[in-house]
XYZ file of C-alpha atoms in Angstrom:
715
model
C 24.427 15.626 -42.175
C 24.285 13.057 -44.993
C 24.983 9.328 -44.688
C 28.614 9.795 -45.710
C 29.032 12.384 -42.986
C 27.437 10.085 -40.427
C 29.691 7.171 -41.353
C 32.838 8.914 -40.056
C 31.351 8.702 -36.551
C 30.802 4.943 -36.522
C 32.381 3.058 -33.643
C 35.560 1.212 -34.500
C 34.804 -2.087 -36.140
C 36.487 -3.886 -34.574
C 38.104 -1.916 -31.735
C 41.712 -2.647 -30.804
C 41.331 -4.406 -27.441
C 44.561 -4.998 -25.520
C 45.307 -6.382 -22.045
C 46.876 -4.405 -19.233
C 48.820 -7.235 -17.555
C 49.709 -6.617 -13.902
C 49.581 -9.944 -12.051
C 53.322 -10.510 -11.530
C 53.843 -6.975 -10.206
C 50.766 -7.071 -7.966
C 51.630 -10.458 -6.498
C 55.062 -9.124 -5.499
C 53.421 -6.684 -3.044
C 52.988 -7.340 0.668
C 49.479 -7.860 2.051
C 49.514 -4.318 3.441
C 50.560 -2.829 0.098
C 47.847 -4.837 -1.659
C 45.203 -3.428 0.700
C 46.483 0.095 0.075
C 46.356 -0.437 -3.695
C 42.964 -2.177 -3.548
C 41.202 0.625 -1.684
C 42.547 3.370 -3.943
C 41.579 1.250 -6.956
C 38.049 0.966 -5.547
C 37.958 4.727 -5.011
C 39.137 5.308 -8.583
C 36.433 3.091 -10.076
C 33.754 4.607 -7.830
C 34.409 7.840 -9.752
C 33.160 6.222 -12.975
C 29.798 7.966 -12.849
C 31.507 11.310 -12.326
C 33.379 10.865 -15.609
C 30.216 9.756 -17.397
C 28.347 12.865 -16.196
C 31.245 15.036 -17.343
C 31.037 13.618 -20.884
C 27.405 13.837 -21.994
C 23.864 13.809 -20.568
C 23.221 10.314 -21.935
C 26.507 8.589 -21.053
C 25.510 7.394 -17.588
C 22.306 5.805 -18.881
C 24.127 4.094 -21.764
C 26.657 2.712 -19.264
C 23.834 1.310 -17.110
C 22.206 -0.137 -20.226
C 25.365 -2.042 -21.197
C 26.006 -3.350 -17.683
C 22.362 -4.399 -17.245
C 22.603 -6.538 -20.409
C 25.833 -8.161 -19.188
C 24.415 -8.922 -15.759
C 21.081 -10.197 -17.035
C 22.728 -12.812 -19.260
C 25.995 -13.255 -17.301
C 27.940 -12.594 -20.475
C 26.115 -15.215 -22.540
C 25.582 -12.803 -25.400
C 24.394 -15.395 -27.905
C 21.416 -16.075 -25.647
C 20.557 -12.363 -25.633
C 20.858 -12.358 -29.420
C 18.442 -15.290 -29.636
C 15.909 -13.815 -27.209
C 16.040 -10.388 -28.851
C 15.736 -11.857 -32.356
C 18.736 -9.986 -33.754
C 21.443 -11.159 -36.131
C 24.924 -12.265 -35.137
C 26.350 -9.281 -37.003
C 24.077 -6.857 -35.131
C 25.200 -8.346 -31.822
C 28.874 -8.065 -32.816
C 28.406 -4.430 -33.824
C 26.752 -3.657 -30.495
C 29.537 -5.376 -28.534
C 32.123 -3.364 -30.464
C 30.267 -0.150 -29.634
C 29.952 -1.127 -25.960
C 33.681 -1.906 -25.796
C 34.668 1.454 -27.256
C 32.165 3.168 -24.948
C 33.698 1.547 -21.852
C 37.225 2.205 -23.081
C 36.395 5.918 -23.342
C 33.949 6.047 -20.411
C 31.354 7.793 -22.482
C 30.023 8.135 -26.001
C 32.561 10.798 -27.027
C 36.144 9.802 -27.760
C 38.456 10.458 -24.852
C 41.115 11.131 -27.476
C 39.404 13.422 -29.963
C 36.200 14.595 -28.230
C 33.934 13.529 -31.105
C 30.873 11.356 -30.669
C 30.916 7.770 -31.881
C 27.781 5.812 -32.692
C 26.801 2.145 -33.076
C 27.062 0.483 -36.469
C 24.033 -1.611 -35.589
C 20.588 -0.136 -36.209
C 18.364 1.459 -33.555
C 16.145 -1.620 -33.905
C 18.931 -3.680 -32.309
C 19.096 -1.378 -29.278
C 15.307 -1.459 -29.004
C 15.292 -5.257 -29.184
C 17.896 -5.582 -26.435
C 15.960 -3.129 -24.267
C 12.793 -5.155 -24.722
C 14.608 -8.367 -23.793
C 16.062 -6.942 -20.550
C 13.629 -4.825 -18.504
C 16.413 -3.378 -16.309
C 18.230 -2.170 -19.404
C 15.076 -0.463 -20.614
C 14.539 1.044 -17.166
C 18.089 2.440 -17.212
C 17.235 4.521 -20.270
C 13.746 5.500 -19.156
C 14.864 6.542 -15.664
C 17.235 9.089 -17.209
C 14.789 10.055 -19.993
C 17.341 8.909 -22.561
C 15.940 7.676 -25.848
C 17.549 5.206 -28.214
C 18.116 8.164 -30.543
C 20.718 9.476 -28.068
C 23.022 6.608 -29.086
C 23.110 7.964 -32.637
C 24.092 11.026 -34.654
C 22.473 14.400 -34.045
C 21.991 14.888 -37.775
C 19.966 18.087 -37.341
C 22.625 19.547 -35.003
C 25.972 18.306 -36.379
C 28.009 20.585 -34.102
C 26.783 18.544 -31.139
C 28.807 15.619 -32.464
C 31.793 17.425 -30.932
C 32.502 18.677 -27.425
C 32.926 22.415 -27.057
C 31.295 25.638 -25.955
C 27.479 25.397 -25.954
C 27.038 28.822 -27.595
C 29.077 27.525 -30.543
C 26.523 24.734 -30.980
C 28.672 22.072 -29.317
C 28.041 19.911 -26.286
C 29.710 20.201 -22.890
C 28.449 18.439 -19.782
C 30.604 20.741 -17.678
C 27.764 23.238 -18.238
C 24.699 21.044 -17.533
C 21.205 22.161 -18.540
C 22.674 25.429 -19.827
C 22.265 25.531 -23.612
C 22.379 29.326 -23.696
C 25.439 29.869 -21.495
C 28.088 31.764 -23.464
C 31.844 31.541 -23.633
C 32.070 35.143 -22.388
C 29.930 34.295 -19.350
C 32.038 31.214 -18.578
C 35.275 33.182 -18.827
C 33.885 36.083 -16.761
C 32.869 33.727 -13.950
C 36.263 31.999 -14.129
C 37.932 35.365 -13.511
C 35.424 36.202 -10.746
C 35.976 32.991 -8.768
C 39.740 33.373 -9.188
C 39.430 36.697 -7.354
C 37.627 34.830 -4.568
C 40.514 32.321 -4.400
C 38.141 29.541 -5.450
C 39.657 26.932 -7.751
C 37.471 25.520 -10.554
C 38.801 22.007 -11.217
C 36.098 20.105 -9.278
C 33.196 22.262 -10.446
C 30.551 22.419 -13.117
C 28.714 25.623 -14.019
C 24.970 25.967 -14.555
C 23.002 28.929 -15.854
C 19.490 29.208 -14.400
C 16.313 30.240 -16.204
C 16.525 33.598 -14.437
C 19.983 34.231 -15.871
C 21.824 33.639 -12.602
C 24.547 31.011 -12.168
C 25.213 28.034 -9.941
C 28.719 26.707 -9.374
C 28.268 22.998 -8.675
C 31.032 21.828 -6.329
C 31.884 18.126 -6.215
C 31.673 16.995 -2.594
C 30.398 14.240 -0.344
C 28.465 16.820 1.698
C 25.472 18.879 0.592
C 26.635 22.034 2.354
C 29.985 23.671 3.089
C 31.814 22.605 6.247
C 31.092 24.624 9.428
C 34.362 26.530 9.084
C 33.386 27.539 5.531
C 34.573 26.466 2.114
C 37.647 27.553 0.201
C 36.000 30.912 -0.507
C 34.944 31.425 3.118
C 31.477 31.190 4.684
C 29.573 32.918 1.853
C 27.767 30.840 -0.764
C 26.017 33.590 -2.767
C 27.877 36.375 -4.547
C 26.835 39.404 -6.589
C 28.576 39.301 -9.937
C 30.272 42.337 -11.434
C 31.193 43.822 -14.785
C 29.315 42.322 -17.747
C 27.212 40.249 -15.349
C 26.318 43.093 -12.990
C 22.949 42.381 -11.364
C 23.314 38.605 -11.636
C 24.223 36.230 -8.814
C 26.528 33.258 -8.431
C 25.522 30.565 -5.940
C 27.898 27.874 -4.691
C 26.007 24.566 -4.626
C 27.713 21.727 -2.770
C 27.032 18.031 -3.294
C 27.684 17.472 -6.989
C 28.361 13.704 -7.301
C 27.570 13.448 -3.579
C 26.880 9.705 -3.404
C 30.031 8.733 -5.257
C 32.345 11.109 -3.402
C 31.091 10.070 0.039
C 31.984 6.470 -0.763
C 35.241 7.452 -2.447
C 36.263 9.287 0.733
C 35.490 6.140 2.753
C 37.810 3.995 0.621
C 40.508 6.656 0.751
C 40.338 6.518 4.560
C 40.642 2.720 4.401
C 43.700 3.118 2.181
C 45.189 5.459 4.779
C 45.006 2.693 7.363
C 47.431 0.714 5.190
C 49.735 3.576 4.202
C 53.452 2.804 4.116
C 54.505 5.994 5.903
C 53.259 9.198 7.521
C 53.455 11.101 4.232
C 51.083 8.659 2.547
C 48.772 8.724 5.582
C 48.611 12.526 5.533
C 48.077 12.443 1.766
C 45.080 10.120 2.182
C 43.703 12.380 4.939
C 43.855 15.406 2.622
C 42.251 13.438 -0.224
C 39.418 12.373 2.076
C 38.940 15.947 3.275
C 38.884 17.245 -0.302
C 36.415 14.648 -1.604
C 34.211 15.002 1.464
C 34.115 18.794 1.763
C 34.839 19.845 -1.812
C 37.987 21.727 -0.780
C 40.574 22.060 -3.517
C 42.908 23.672 -1.009
C 42.938 20.278 0.729
C 43.477 18.624 -2.644
C 46.500 20.858 -3.302
C 47.925 19.755 0.051
C 47.468 16.142 -1.052
C 49.456 16.919 -4.191
C 52.262 18.538 -2.211
C 52.458 15.389 -0.095
C 52.302 13.212 -3.227
C 55.382 14.959 -4.626
C 57.165 14.391 -1.297
C 56.300 10.669 -1.232
C 59.487 9.567 -2.963
C 59.918 6.083 -4.396
C 56.823 4.292 -3.054
C 56.208 0.660 -3.996
C 52.584 1.573 -4.817
C 52.129 4.864 -6.674
C 48.677 6.433 -6.661
C 47.080 9.730 -7.605
C 43.381 10.461 -7.732
C 41.012 13.383 -8.183
C 40.022 16.080 -10.664
C 43.287 16.303 -12.593
C 43.298 17.162 -16.321
C 41.336 19.986 -17.956
C 41.656 18.925 -21.614
C 37.952 18.221 -22.166
C 36.507 21.428 -20.722
C 36.361 23.915 -23.615
C 37.392 26.646 -21.168
C 40.306 24.428 -20.072
C 39.751 25.027 -16.347
C 37.393 22.244 -15.170
C 39.001 18.855 -14.728
C 37.963 15.291 -15.398
C 37.972 12.707 -12.628
C 40.759 10.185 -12.893
C 42.400 7.664 -10.616
C 45.782 5.941 -10.994
C 47.114 2.981 -9.012
C 50.346 1.355 -10.159
C 53.378 -0.669 -9.110
C 56.954 0.507 -9.654
C 59.054 -1.291 -12.271
C 62.466 -0.969 -10.615
C 64.507 -2.070 -13.625
C 63.075 0.487 -16.048
C 63.040 3.167 -13.347
C 66.841 3.044 -13.222
C 67.043 4.449 -16.772
C 64.661 7.273 -15.913
C 66.643 8.084 -12.768
C 69.767 8.432 -14.920
C 67.841 10.913 -17.069
C 66.881 12.877 -13.936
C 70.532 12.899 -12.843
C 71.581 14.172 -16.268
C 68.859 16.847 -16.469
C 70.972 19.755 -15.098
C 73.455 19.213 -17.927
C 70.741 18.749 -20.562
C 68.555 21.791 -19.798
C 71.230 24.323 -20.914
C 71.151 22.643 -24.350
C 67.597 23.916 -24.855
C 67.235 27.022 -27.041
C 66.737 29.697 -24.378
C 68.865 31.396 -21.761
C 68.874 31.129 -17.971
C 66.476 34.092 -17.610
C 63.708 31.861 -18.958
C 64.520 28.792 -16.877
C 63.981 27.928 -13.212
C 66.788 29.164 -10.981
C 67.443 25.618 -9.801
C 66.294 22.294 -11.169
C 64.493 20.388 -8.435
C 65.078 16.730 -9.289
C 61.709 14.972 -9.351
C 60.794 11.382 -8.689
C 60.717 9.713 -12.125
C 59.494 6.148 -12.182
C 58.373 3.521 -14.633
C 55.048 2.126 -13.486
C 52.954 -0.914 -14.265
C 49.309 0.139 -14.105
C 46.793 -1.749 -11.989
C 44.031 0.836 -12.403
C 43.646 3.960 -14.488
C 40.077 5.176 -14.466
C 39.181 8.057 -16.741
C 38.349 8.668 -20.384
C 41.638 7.166 -21.549
C 45.053 6.030 -20.390
C 48.115 8.142 -21.241
C 51.612 6.791 -21.801
C 53.152 9.162 -19.272
C 52.182 11.764 -16.707
C 53.791 14.907 -15.308
C 51.802 16.304 -12.381
C 50.637 18.147 -10.329
C 49.366 20.797 -12.715
C 49.462 23.604 -10.132
C 52.271 25.994 -11.106
C 52.870 27.189 -7.536
C 53.483 23.619 -6.329
C 55.691 22.837 -9.330
C 57.791 25.954 -8.771
C 58.080 25.713 -4.962
C 58.068 21.957 -4.257
C 58.398 20.134 -7.547
C 56.557 17.499 -9.521
C 56.650 13.827 -10.415
C 57.101 12.107 -13.734
C 55.789 8.650 -14.388
C 56.033 6.472 -17.471
C 53.343 3.809 -17.734
C 55.246 0.748 -18.882
C 52.453 -1.724 -19.567
C 50.616 0.993 -21.499
C 53.675 1.790 -23.615
C 54.269 -1.873 -24.426
C 50.646 -2.787 -25.148
C 50.003 -3.655 -28.755
C 47.622 -5.716 -30.820
C 48.917 -8.318 -33.282
C 49.212 -7.265 -36.938
C 48.510 -3.592 -36.306
C 48.470 -1.688 -39.626
C 50.943 1.210 -39.868
C 49.802 3.710 -42.509
C 51.959 6.440 -44.060
C 55.329 4.726 -43.474
C 57.321 3.845 -46.618
C 57.920 0.151 -47.247
C 61.693 0.678 -47.112
C 61.350 2.207 -43.619
C 58.806 -0.245 -42.238
C 61.139 -2.884 -40.778
C 63.334 -0.284 -39.053
C 60.262 1.560 -37.779
C 58.620 -1.556 -36.356
C 61.859 -2.644 -34.681
C 62.511 0.715 -33.004
C 59.211 2.548 -32.474
C 58.614 1.278 -28.920
C 62.088 2.322 -27.790
C 61.688 5.663 -29.575
C 58.355 6.250 -27.872
C 59.841 5.522 -24.450
C 62.613 8.053 -25.103
C 60.074 10.588 -26.336
C 57.775 10.133 -23.330
C 60.665 10.339 -20.876
C 62.029 13.595 -22.296
C 58.535 15.023 -22.878
C 57.476 14.536 -19.269
C 60.727 15.428 -17.470
C 62.401 18.053 -19.630
C 59.333 19.191 -21.555
C 56.725 19.818 -18.884
C 59.461 20.124 -16.243
C 61.268 23.147 -17.696
C 60.579 26.845 -17.966
C 60.109 29.798 -15.645
C 56.960 31.880 -15.692
C 58.037 35.503 -15.288
C 55.564 37.034 -12.884
C 54.651 39.668 -10.399
C 54.126 37.191 -7.579
C 52.327 39.711 -5.375
C 51.827 43.443 -5.623
C 55.239 45.002 -6.184
C 57.159 41.717 -5.907
C 58.635 40.002 -8.955
C 60.618 36.844 -9.695
C 62.753 38.873 -12.136
C 64.265 42.369 -12.075
C 61.587 44.703 -13.503
C 64.099 47.568 -13.695
C 66.259 45.490 -16.035
C 63.945 42.866 -17.521
C 65.278 39.887 -19.474
C 65.898 40.331 -23.181
C 63.696 38.216 -25.414
C 65.694 36.066 -27.869
C 62.776 36.492 -30.289
C 62.752 40.300 -30.475
C 66.198 41.012 -28.956
C 64.443 43.606 -26.798
C 63.519 43.629 -23.092
C 60.305 41.773 -22.380
C 57.165 43.860 -21.884
C 54.671 41.216 -20.756
C 54.577 38.971 -17.689
C 52.069 37.281 -15.368
C 50.212 39.602 -13.000
C 49.217 38.625 -9.440
C 46.587 35.876 -9.502
C 47.215 34.999 -13.147
C 48.259 31.485 -14.118
C 49.461 29.935 -17.337
C 46.042 28.444 -18.083
C 44.086 31.574 -17.123
C 46.141 33.713 -19.516
C 46.352 31.303 -22.460
C 42.849 29.891 -21.912
C 41.534 27.389 -24.423
C 44.826 26.960 -26.299
C 46.941 26.373 -23.179
C 46.640 22.570 -23.035
C 47.566 21.910 -26.664
C 50.188 24.668 -26.717
C 51.961 23.165 -23.684
C 51.809 19.660 -25.147
C 53.382 21.056 -28.311
C 56.154 22.735 -26.334
C 56.891 19.476 -24.472
C 56.841 17.445 -27.699
C 59.288 19.896 -29.295
C 61.619 19.528 -26.315
C 61.481 15.757 -26.869
C 62.233 16.135 -30.573
C 65.151 18.487 -29.888
C 66.806 16.528 -27.072
C 66.254 13.093 -28.582
C 68.950 14.264 -31.036
C 71.397 14.196 -28.114
C 73.250 10.890 -28.238
C 74.159 11.131 -24.541
C 70.440 10.931 -23.745
C 69.997 8.014 -26.138
C 72.888 6.293 -24.334
C 71.113 6.798 -20.985
C 68.216 4.766 -22.362
C 70.615 2.033 -23.454
C 71.051 2.925 -27.122
C 74.565 3.452 -28.488
C 77.601 4.611 -26.498
C 77.046 8.369 -26.660
C 78.938 8.752 -29.925
C 77.088 10.718 -32.601
C 76.195 8.202 -35.294
C 72.870 8.195 -37.096
C 73.610 4.794 -38.599
C 73.840 2.730 -35.412
C 71.086 1.546 -33.037
C 70.831 4.957 -31.380
C 70.452 6.581 -34.808
C 67.723 4.113 -35.712
C 65.819 4.948 -32.513
C 66.190 8.658 -33.296
C 64.970 8.130 -36.870
C 61.999 6.064 -35.685
C 61.080 8.861 -33.266
C 61.060 11.479 -36.016
C 59.144 9.174 -38.359
C 56.615 8.511 -35.618
C 56.055 12.234 -35.038
C 55.672 12.880 -38.784
C 53.237 9.978 -39.170
C 51.243 11.228 -36.163
C 51.099 14.679 -37.748
C 49.417 13.225 -40.834
C 47.027 11.087 -38.794
C 46.205 14.135 -36.652
C 43.791 15.633 -39.180
C 41.282 12.931 -38.229
C 40.809 14.990 -35.057
C 40.127 18.260 -36.886
C 36.471 18.914 -37.695
C 35.875 20.587 -41.075
C 32.406 21.841 -40.070
C 33.526 23.817 -37.031
C 37.173 24.093 -38.147
C 38.016 23.029 -34.598
C 40.661 20.693 -33.235
C 39.282 18.011 -30.932
C 42.488 16.666 -29.390
C 45.290 18.661 -27.774
C 48.190 16.283 -28.496
C 47.232 15.703 -32.129
C 46.875 19.418 -32.797
C 50.410 19.774 -31.428
C 51.773 16.942 -33.585
C 50.234 18.442 -36.722
C 52.089 21.688 -36.046
C 55.368 19.800 -35.561
C 54.890 17.996 -38.878
C 54.375 21.406 -40.499
C 57.642 22.473 -38.874
C 59.374 19.460 -40.464
C 57.830 20.219 -43.860
C 58.735 23.918 -43.699
C 62.321 23.178 -42.632
C 63.306 22.989 -46.295
C 66.327 21.311 -47.923
C 64.209 18.236 -48.618
C 64.195 17.244 -44.930
C 60.604 16.003 -44.927
C 58.377 15.392 -47.942
C 54.884 13.976 -48.271
C 55.354 11.458 -51.067
C 52.527 10.283 -53.360
C 51.821 9.610 -57.011
C 48.041 9.154 -57.042
C 45.564 12.001 -57.115
C 43.510 10.522 -54.282
C 46.662 10.204 -52.104
C 45.958 6.510 -51.590
C 49.718 5.869 -51.675
C 50.627 8.783 -49.368
C 53.737 8.220 -47.231
C 56.167 10.423 -45.336
C 59.727 10.645 -46.638
C 62.165 11.960 -44.038
C 65.931 12.346 -44.590
C 67.661 10.560 -41.717
C 70.982 12.265 -42.462
C 69.459 15.743 -41.970
C 67.757 15.187 -38.590
C 70.705 16.571 -36.596
C 71.091 19.630 -38.797
C 68.000 20.770 -40.686
C 65.416 18.999 -38.536
C 66.760 19.899 -35.101
C 67.342 23.536 -36.123
C 63.745 23.933 -37.347
C 62.307 22.330 -34.212
C 64.440 24.488 -31.918
C 63.425 27.703 -33.681
C 59.747 26.813 -33.243
C 60.332 25.662 -29.665
C 62.110 28.886 -28.730
C 59.091 30.955 -29.742
C 56.614 28.682 -27.975
C 58.691 28.786 -24.806
C 59.392 32.524 -24.655
C 55.774 33.457 -25.341
C 54.676 31.127 -22.546
C 57.263 32.372 -20.044
C 56.362 36.013 -20.690
C 52.557 35.638 -20.739
C 52.555 36.937 -24.324
C 49.192 35.461 -25.263
C 48.762 37.611 -28.364
C 52.024 36.465 -29.973
C 51.609 32.882 -28.758
C 48.097 32.539 -30.127
C 49.069 34.079 -33.473
C 51.946 31.622 -33.816
C 49.955 28.584 -32.757
C 46.957 29.456 -34.916
C 49.262 29.714 -37.937
C 51.035 26.437 -37.216
C 47.839 24.476 -36.599
C 45.819 25.950 -39.457
C 44.373 23.281 -41.745
C 44.236 24.559 -45.315
C 42.054 23.272 -48.129
C 44.584 20.693 -49.336
C 44.874 19.125 -45.899
C 41.118 19.309 -45.356
C 39.950 18.233 -48.787
C 42.665 15.804 -49.896
C 44.635 14.480 -46.926
C 41.867 14.171 -44.350
C 39.612 11.869 -46.454
C 42.566 9.524 -46.975
C 43.436 9.636 -43.279
C 39.852 8.676 -42.431
C 39.956 5.848 -44.974
C 43.129 4.427 -43.456
C 42.593 5.306 -39.800
C 43.335 2.626 -37.235
C 41.318 1.938 -34.118
C 42.755 3.450 -30.942
C 43.596 0.961 -28.217
C 41.198 0.275 -25.368
C 42.586 -1.477 -22.316
C 41.081 -4.343 -20.345
C 41.922 -3.733 -16.682
C 42.001 -6.131 -13.759
C 39.817 -6.094 -10.651
C 40.805 -6.597 -7.016
C 38.708 -8.165 -4.266
C 39.204 -8.131 -0.506
C 38.350 -11.207 1.537
C 39.332 -11.768 5.167
C 42.005 -9.093 5.005
C 43.573 -10.542 1.854
C 43.337 -9.081 -1.639
C 42.911 -11.199 -4.744
C 43.414 -10.111 -8.355
C 41.295 -11.092 -11.342
C 42.341 -10.472 -14.945
C 40.178 -10.784 -18.078
C 40.515 -11.748 -21.711
C 41.424 -8.984 -24.156
C 38.148 -9.258 -26.078
C 34.968 -7.229 -26.300
C 33.315 -9.736 -23.992
C 36.219 -9.549 -21.538
C 36.091 -5.749 -21.486
C 32.363 -5.707 -20.699
C 32.711 -8.398 -18.029
C 35.534 -6.495 -16.328
C 33.414 -3.365 -16.137
C 30.412 -5.245 -14.787
C 32.701 -6.372 -11.947
C 34.367 -3.025 -11.223
C 31.703 -2.343 -8.594
C 29.732 0.385 -10.395
C 26.214 -0.953 -10.661
C 23.130 0.249 -12.587
C 20.310 2.333 -11.193
C 22.549 4.556 -9.135
C 23.526 1.868 -6.622
C 27.272 2.140 -6.167
C 28.746 -1.036 -4.692
C 31.375 -1.023 -1.990
């Protein structure tokens, strides 16, 4: 990798640091509610080291290094600069790196899965290590060299997360450089047969060629009654791995999870109702014993906990960063309900039964009844993980979603967070004022529809158990794609993610985004959000919000190619891969609906030109045709057709790779990182502390989150 190649991995300079204000909402809680929120927040932050270990082998040591510097000098960074003999610029570049590191909880982007490296030289890191012995010890104790901060120039594929046998890095498969994708997928199928869920596991291949499934738990052995797979902990593998063994090893992240379970129990003492208390009990059981069956029970109870003042969800939730898309990253959410904004989302929930039939598929491919979920607008106190989304639709377990339901949440103070004077590339000057005035409202509409009617719709046609189906196999539904009866469906034990594998996360995000693009054209929905009166008119406020939403998606589709790696020809971010395919749908719609406009050979004046008057006709039709295919292939477990379609729509040709991507990299903007508050308990009362939205404020906040260096986790 040459110097030009290395430069694309530099940390943002400067990063976009924004506050996550919460004080007014937190102070409105009762003392009991504050204690409930505080203890779950503590539990969420105590999972920090779990996330770091899931990212890369060096991330935990780099975290300890940063925090040791902060604590040694109490945030007086100029004194460290003086003692270390470095320049002011070198210090600033290190602080910018540290801020991006903490905002992503690791040295790979939470949104993009590519490594980022300091702009300052290795000499700066060495000088800081020499000035602070504990910082140096943090690296030495983990056998992490200063080189680990920087680019793996001799192994460029390791600059991206992915399957180890493809040359990439994945800490979900620790100390297993020769484990293969086939072996990972074979063991996934094997443990599924044993009714053992994978979300809280990592997989290790031993020198002898056997395998260890590392189960996250606060205990080093299974409970006396046995784990989720029963009393056995060693299994003989079959098929391609005949003759090899799989051992279940309990106690991954044991120190953290034992203390997390303790705080969850403390939260339970301050629960608002029996449902919350039972939910905390199941969380504690799951984190203590490693049982994902207990975790699923917690999620069932979470769905049933309707309209709480304090909303919280915690555990191994999203599988985006595991290349096999089955192992989940730790995350913890604690938030307060924004009642005013929640009213708009509740109106959307109420309208959902009348909106779902407007989607481009028949009743055979939709749930028999729409189970109205809890849909709230939240103000985030704590979100610990590799990044903060704008909205969430969980749980991710299809059986719970189908039988009990799900929840949608929109994260209000995340949606509204912005830095002053943010550049907005690829928008025409004549569209800029309208776009800036309406993009936040458009994004709220998009997130609301995406979460509720995107992720919340669709019926997986399946043989639920041997000989039992949720459709009539003697007269199967007719596919609107082929106009013939369907021939594929989910077999017993199969799930959406097990069938669609590595493409499932991005494919589903694309389906949900397409639902948002299609239904945002409905002026009744725009009226629900407070825009217009329901009358179709692209030239009023509602039309402006609609136009801003389509412009935003098109702009995101251009920016998406930053997250495509030309070396591996691999997408590194599920949502951006989806948005690229939707832009291609706009461009291929024809009739001049969307055009990439430029006059210079280097594309330095590239903008997106989108015909507002054709959104309701040409644009919506193209989106719905694409959406129909995505949806039907998902519902019918037609992986072959779904993969062929999605590969075609997300293919990056030479023009995009060689012309557009360099310009996108030149004009890319730093992704936001959020400075979060801390809570402290004293004499039964909880106090809140907020921090400045600066690099220094970000580092200080993390040094006070209660996750200390050298493996000592504070309570």
